[in-house]
mmCIF file of C-alpha atoms in Angstrom:
data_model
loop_
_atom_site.group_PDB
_atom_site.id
_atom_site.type_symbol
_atom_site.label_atom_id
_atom_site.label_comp_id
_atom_site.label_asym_id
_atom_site.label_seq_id
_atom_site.Cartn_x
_atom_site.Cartn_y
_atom_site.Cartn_z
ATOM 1 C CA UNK A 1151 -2.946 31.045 4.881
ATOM 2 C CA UNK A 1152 -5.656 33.076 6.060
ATOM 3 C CA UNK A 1153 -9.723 32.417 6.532
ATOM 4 C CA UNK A 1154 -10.337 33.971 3.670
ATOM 5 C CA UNK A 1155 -8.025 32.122 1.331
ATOM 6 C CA UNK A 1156 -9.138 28.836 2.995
ATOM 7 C CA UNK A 1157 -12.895 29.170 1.981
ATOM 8 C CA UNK A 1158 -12.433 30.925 -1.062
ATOM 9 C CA UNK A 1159 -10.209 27.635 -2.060
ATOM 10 C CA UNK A 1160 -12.728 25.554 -0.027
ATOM 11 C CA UNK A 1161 -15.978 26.148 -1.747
ATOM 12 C CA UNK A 1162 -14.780 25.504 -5.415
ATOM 13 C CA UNK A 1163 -12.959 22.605 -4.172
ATOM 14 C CA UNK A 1164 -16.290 21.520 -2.398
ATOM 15 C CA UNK A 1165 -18.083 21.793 -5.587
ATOM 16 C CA UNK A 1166 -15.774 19.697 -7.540
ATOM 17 C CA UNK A 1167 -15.750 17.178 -4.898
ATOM 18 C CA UNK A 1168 -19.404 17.015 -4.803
ATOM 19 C CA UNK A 1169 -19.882 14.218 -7.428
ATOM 20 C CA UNK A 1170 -17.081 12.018 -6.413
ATOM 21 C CA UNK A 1171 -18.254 12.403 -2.884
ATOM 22 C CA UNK A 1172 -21.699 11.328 -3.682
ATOM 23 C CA UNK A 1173 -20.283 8.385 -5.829
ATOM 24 C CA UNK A 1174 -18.101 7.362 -3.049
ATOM 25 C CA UNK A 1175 -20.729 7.447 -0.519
ATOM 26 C CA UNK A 1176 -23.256 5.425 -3.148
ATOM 27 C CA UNK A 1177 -20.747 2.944 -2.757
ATOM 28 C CA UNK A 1178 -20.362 3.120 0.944
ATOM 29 C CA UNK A 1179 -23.885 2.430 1.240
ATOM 30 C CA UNK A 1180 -23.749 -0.590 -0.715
ATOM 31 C CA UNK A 1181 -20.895 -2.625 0.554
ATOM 32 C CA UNK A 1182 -21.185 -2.111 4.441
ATOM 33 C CA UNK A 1183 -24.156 -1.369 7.029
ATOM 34 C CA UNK A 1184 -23.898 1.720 8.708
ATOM 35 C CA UNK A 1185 -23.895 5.029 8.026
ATOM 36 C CA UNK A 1186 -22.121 6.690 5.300
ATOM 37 C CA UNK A 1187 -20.347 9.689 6.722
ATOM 38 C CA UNK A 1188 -18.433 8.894 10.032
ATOM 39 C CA UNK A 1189 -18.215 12.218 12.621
ATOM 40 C CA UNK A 1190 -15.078 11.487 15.355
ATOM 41 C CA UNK A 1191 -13.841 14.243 17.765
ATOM 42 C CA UNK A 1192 -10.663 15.449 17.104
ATOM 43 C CA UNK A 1193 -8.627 18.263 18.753
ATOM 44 C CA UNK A 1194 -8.589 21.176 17.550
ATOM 45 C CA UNK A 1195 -7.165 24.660 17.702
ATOM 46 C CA UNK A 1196 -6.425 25.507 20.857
ATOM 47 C CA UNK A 1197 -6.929 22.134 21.739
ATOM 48 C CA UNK A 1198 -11.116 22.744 21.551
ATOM 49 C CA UNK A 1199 -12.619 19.606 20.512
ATOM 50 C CA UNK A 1200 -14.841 19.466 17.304
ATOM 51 C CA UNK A 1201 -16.352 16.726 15.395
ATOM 52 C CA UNK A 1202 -14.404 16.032 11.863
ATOM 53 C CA UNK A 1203 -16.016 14.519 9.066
ATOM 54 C CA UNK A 1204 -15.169 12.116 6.872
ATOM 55 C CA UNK A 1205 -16.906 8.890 4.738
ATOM 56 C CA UNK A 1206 -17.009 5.823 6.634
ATOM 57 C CA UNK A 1207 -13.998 3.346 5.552
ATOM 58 C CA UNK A 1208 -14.686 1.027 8.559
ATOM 59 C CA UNK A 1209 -17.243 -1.478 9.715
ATOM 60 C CA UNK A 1210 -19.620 0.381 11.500
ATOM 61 C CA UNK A 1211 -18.468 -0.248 15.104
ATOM 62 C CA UNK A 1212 -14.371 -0.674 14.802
ATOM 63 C CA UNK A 1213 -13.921 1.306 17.726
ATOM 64 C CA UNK A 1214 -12.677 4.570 17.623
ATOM 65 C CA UNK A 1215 -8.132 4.221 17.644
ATOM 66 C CA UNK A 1216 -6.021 5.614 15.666
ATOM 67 C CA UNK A 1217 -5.674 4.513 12.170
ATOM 68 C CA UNK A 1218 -2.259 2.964 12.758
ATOM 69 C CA UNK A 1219 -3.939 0.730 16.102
ATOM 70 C CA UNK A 1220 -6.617 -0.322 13.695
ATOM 71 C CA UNK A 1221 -6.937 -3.928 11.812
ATOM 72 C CA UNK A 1222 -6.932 -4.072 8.005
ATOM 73 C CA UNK A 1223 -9.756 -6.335 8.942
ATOM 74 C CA UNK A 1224 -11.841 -3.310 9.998
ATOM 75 C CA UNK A 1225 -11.552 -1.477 6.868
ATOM 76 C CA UNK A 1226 -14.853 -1.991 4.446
ATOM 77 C CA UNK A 1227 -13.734 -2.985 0.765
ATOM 78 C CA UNK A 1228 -15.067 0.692 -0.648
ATOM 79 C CA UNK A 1229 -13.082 2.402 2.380
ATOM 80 C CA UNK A 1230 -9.757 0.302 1.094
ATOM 81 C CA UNK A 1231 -10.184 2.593 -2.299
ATOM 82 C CA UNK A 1232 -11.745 5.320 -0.600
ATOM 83 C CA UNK A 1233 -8.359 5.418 1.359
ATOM 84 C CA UNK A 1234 -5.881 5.005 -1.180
ATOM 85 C CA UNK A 1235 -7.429 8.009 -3.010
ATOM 86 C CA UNK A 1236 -7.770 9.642 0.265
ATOM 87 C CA UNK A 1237 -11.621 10.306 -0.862
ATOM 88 C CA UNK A 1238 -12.670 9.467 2.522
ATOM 89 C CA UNK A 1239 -11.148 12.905 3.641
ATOM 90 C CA UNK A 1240 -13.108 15.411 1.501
ATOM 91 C CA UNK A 1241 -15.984 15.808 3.783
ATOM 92 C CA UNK A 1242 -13.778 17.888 5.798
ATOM 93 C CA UNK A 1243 -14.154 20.580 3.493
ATOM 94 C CA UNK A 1244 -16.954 21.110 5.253
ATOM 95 C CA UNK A 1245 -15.065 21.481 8.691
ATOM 96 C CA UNK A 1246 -13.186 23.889 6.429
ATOM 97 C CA UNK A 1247 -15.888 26.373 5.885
ATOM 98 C CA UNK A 1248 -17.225 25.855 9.276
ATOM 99 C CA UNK A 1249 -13.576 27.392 10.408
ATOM 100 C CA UNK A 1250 -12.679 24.316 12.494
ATOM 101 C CA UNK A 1251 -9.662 23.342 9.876
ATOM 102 C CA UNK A 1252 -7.732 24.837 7.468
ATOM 103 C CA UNK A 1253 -6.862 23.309 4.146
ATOM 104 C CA UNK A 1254 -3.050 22.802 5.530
ATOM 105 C CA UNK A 1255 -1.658 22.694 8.688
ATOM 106 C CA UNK A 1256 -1.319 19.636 11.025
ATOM 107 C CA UNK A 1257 -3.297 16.811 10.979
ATOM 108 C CA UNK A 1258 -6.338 17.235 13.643
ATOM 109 C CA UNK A 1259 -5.804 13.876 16.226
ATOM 110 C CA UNK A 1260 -7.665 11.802 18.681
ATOM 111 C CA UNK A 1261 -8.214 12.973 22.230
ATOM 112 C CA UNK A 1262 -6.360 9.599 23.376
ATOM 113 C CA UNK A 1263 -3.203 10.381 21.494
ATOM 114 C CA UNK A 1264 -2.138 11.514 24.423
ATOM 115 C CA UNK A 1265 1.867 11.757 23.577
ATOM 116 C CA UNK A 1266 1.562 14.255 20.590
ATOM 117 C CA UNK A 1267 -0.446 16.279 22.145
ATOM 118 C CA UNK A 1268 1.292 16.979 24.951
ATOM 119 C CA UNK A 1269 4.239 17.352 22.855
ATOM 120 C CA UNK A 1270 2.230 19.300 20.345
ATOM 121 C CA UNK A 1271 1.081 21.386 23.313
ATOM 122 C CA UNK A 1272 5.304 22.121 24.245
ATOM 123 C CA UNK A 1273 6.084 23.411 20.691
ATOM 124 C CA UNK A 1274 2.689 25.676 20.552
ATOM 125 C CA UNK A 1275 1.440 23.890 17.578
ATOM 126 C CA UNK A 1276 -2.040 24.147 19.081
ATOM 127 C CA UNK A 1277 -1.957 28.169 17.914
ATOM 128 C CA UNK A 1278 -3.085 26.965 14.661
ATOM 129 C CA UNK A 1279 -5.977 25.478 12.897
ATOM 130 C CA UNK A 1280 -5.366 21.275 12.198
ATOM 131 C CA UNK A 1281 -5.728 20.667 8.420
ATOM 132 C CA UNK A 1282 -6.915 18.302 5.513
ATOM 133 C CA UNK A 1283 -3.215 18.248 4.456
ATOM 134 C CA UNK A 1284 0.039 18.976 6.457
ATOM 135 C CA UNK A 1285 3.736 19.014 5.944
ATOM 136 C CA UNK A 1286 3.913 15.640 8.153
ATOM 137 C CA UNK A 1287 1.918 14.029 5.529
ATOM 138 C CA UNK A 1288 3.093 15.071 2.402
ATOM 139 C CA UNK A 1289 6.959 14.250 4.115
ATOM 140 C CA UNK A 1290 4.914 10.549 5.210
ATOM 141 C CA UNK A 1291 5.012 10.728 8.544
ATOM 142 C CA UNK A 1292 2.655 8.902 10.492
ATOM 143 C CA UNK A 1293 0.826 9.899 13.834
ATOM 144 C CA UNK A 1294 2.487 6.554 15.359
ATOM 145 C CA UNK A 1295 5.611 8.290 15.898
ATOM 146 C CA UNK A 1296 4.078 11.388 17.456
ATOM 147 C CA UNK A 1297 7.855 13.175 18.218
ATOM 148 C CA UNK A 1298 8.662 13.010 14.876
ATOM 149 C CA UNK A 1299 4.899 14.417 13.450
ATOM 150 C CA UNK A 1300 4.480 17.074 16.597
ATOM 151 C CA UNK A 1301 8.744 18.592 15.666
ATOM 152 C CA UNK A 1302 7.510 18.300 12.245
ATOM 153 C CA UNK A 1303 4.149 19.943 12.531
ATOM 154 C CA UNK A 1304 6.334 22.856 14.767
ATOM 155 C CA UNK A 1305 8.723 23.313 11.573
ATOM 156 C CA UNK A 1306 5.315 23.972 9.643
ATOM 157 C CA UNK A 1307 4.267 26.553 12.077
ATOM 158 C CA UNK A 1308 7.482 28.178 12.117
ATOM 159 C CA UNK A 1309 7.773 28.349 8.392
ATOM 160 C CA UNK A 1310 3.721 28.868 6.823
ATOM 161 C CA UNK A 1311 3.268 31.201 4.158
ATOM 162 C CA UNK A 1312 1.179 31.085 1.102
ATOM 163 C CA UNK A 1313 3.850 29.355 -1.446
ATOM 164 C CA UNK A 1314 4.352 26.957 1.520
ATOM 165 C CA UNK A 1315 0.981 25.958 1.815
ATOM 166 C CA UNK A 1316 0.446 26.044 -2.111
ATOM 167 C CA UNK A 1317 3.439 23.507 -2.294
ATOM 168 C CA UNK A 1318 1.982 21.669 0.146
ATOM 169 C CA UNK A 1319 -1.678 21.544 -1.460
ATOM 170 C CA UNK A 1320 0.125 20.785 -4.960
ATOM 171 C CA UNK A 1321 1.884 17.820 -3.422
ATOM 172 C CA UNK A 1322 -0.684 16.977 -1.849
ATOM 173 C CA UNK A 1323 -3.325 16.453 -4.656
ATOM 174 C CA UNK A 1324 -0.482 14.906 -7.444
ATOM 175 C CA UNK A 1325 0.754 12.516 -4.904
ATOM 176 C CA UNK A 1326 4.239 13.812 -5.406
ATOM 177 C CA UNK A 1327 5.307 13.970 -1.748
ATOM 178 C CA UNK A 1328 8.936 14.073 -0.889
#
């Protein structure tokens, strides 16, 4: 999927996310201290850092671990809905039309996940942009078993088109992942 396609999806998208992203951060606000969108560097494309943005769905200072290392305990009552609706991820839109993700591709991690990205690094997954959505995720596949997620991210590279990454985005937003 090109640049092109990727903010030309992006900005509609954007638009329609708008109101559910100011009702989500509205509630945000209300039920935990802190600010409402949470920035984290994540590695990106060539392994460049960048900041990725998402709404806050943890107390204010959980400190910064992968979600699978985190407590339930850390995770604000709005950012328990905000995560089973995966709301808390449309901010990155924005990193979309900034051209630090794409819609699909894999998901961008933490500079301490040090395992898949060095074995993201072997398979040259790093050649392409991390994304909102992925084939690792709509297949549920965590980051904690980074072999499995890096081989699967590689069989994305190897495969991407434009049906594959329409499949993917259609799975992706029914919830009908395989």
């Amino acid at each position: 999927m090109g640049r092109a396609f990727n903010i030309a999806v992006a900005i509609p998208l954007a638009l329609l996310a708008l109101p559910v992203v100011l009702i989500a951060a509205i509630l945000v606000a209300l039920t935990s201290r802190g600010p409402v969108l949470f920035l984290q560097e994540r590695v990106g494309r060539f392994e460049k850092p960048f900041l990725c943005c998402k709404l806050r769905t943890m107390d204010q200072f959980t400190r910064s671990l992968p979600t699978h290392e985190v407590g339930n305990d850390a995770v604000t009552p709005a950012g328990q809905w905000l995560r089973r609706f995966k709301f808390d991820e449309l901010p990155q839109l924005w990193n979309v039309l900034t051209g630090d993700m794409n819609l699909v591709g894999p998901r961008p991690c933490l500079p301490t996940q040090f395992d898949l990205i060095r074995r993201r690094r072997e398979l040259g997954v790093y050649t392409i942009r991390p994304g909102i959505t992925g084939l690792s995720q709509v297949r549920g596949i965590d980051m904690s078993t980074p072999e499995t997620c890096a081989v699967t991210d590689a069989e994305y590279l190897a495969n991407r088109s434009l049906s594959m990454d329409m499949k993917i985005l259609f799975a992706t937003l029914t919830r009908s992942f395989r």
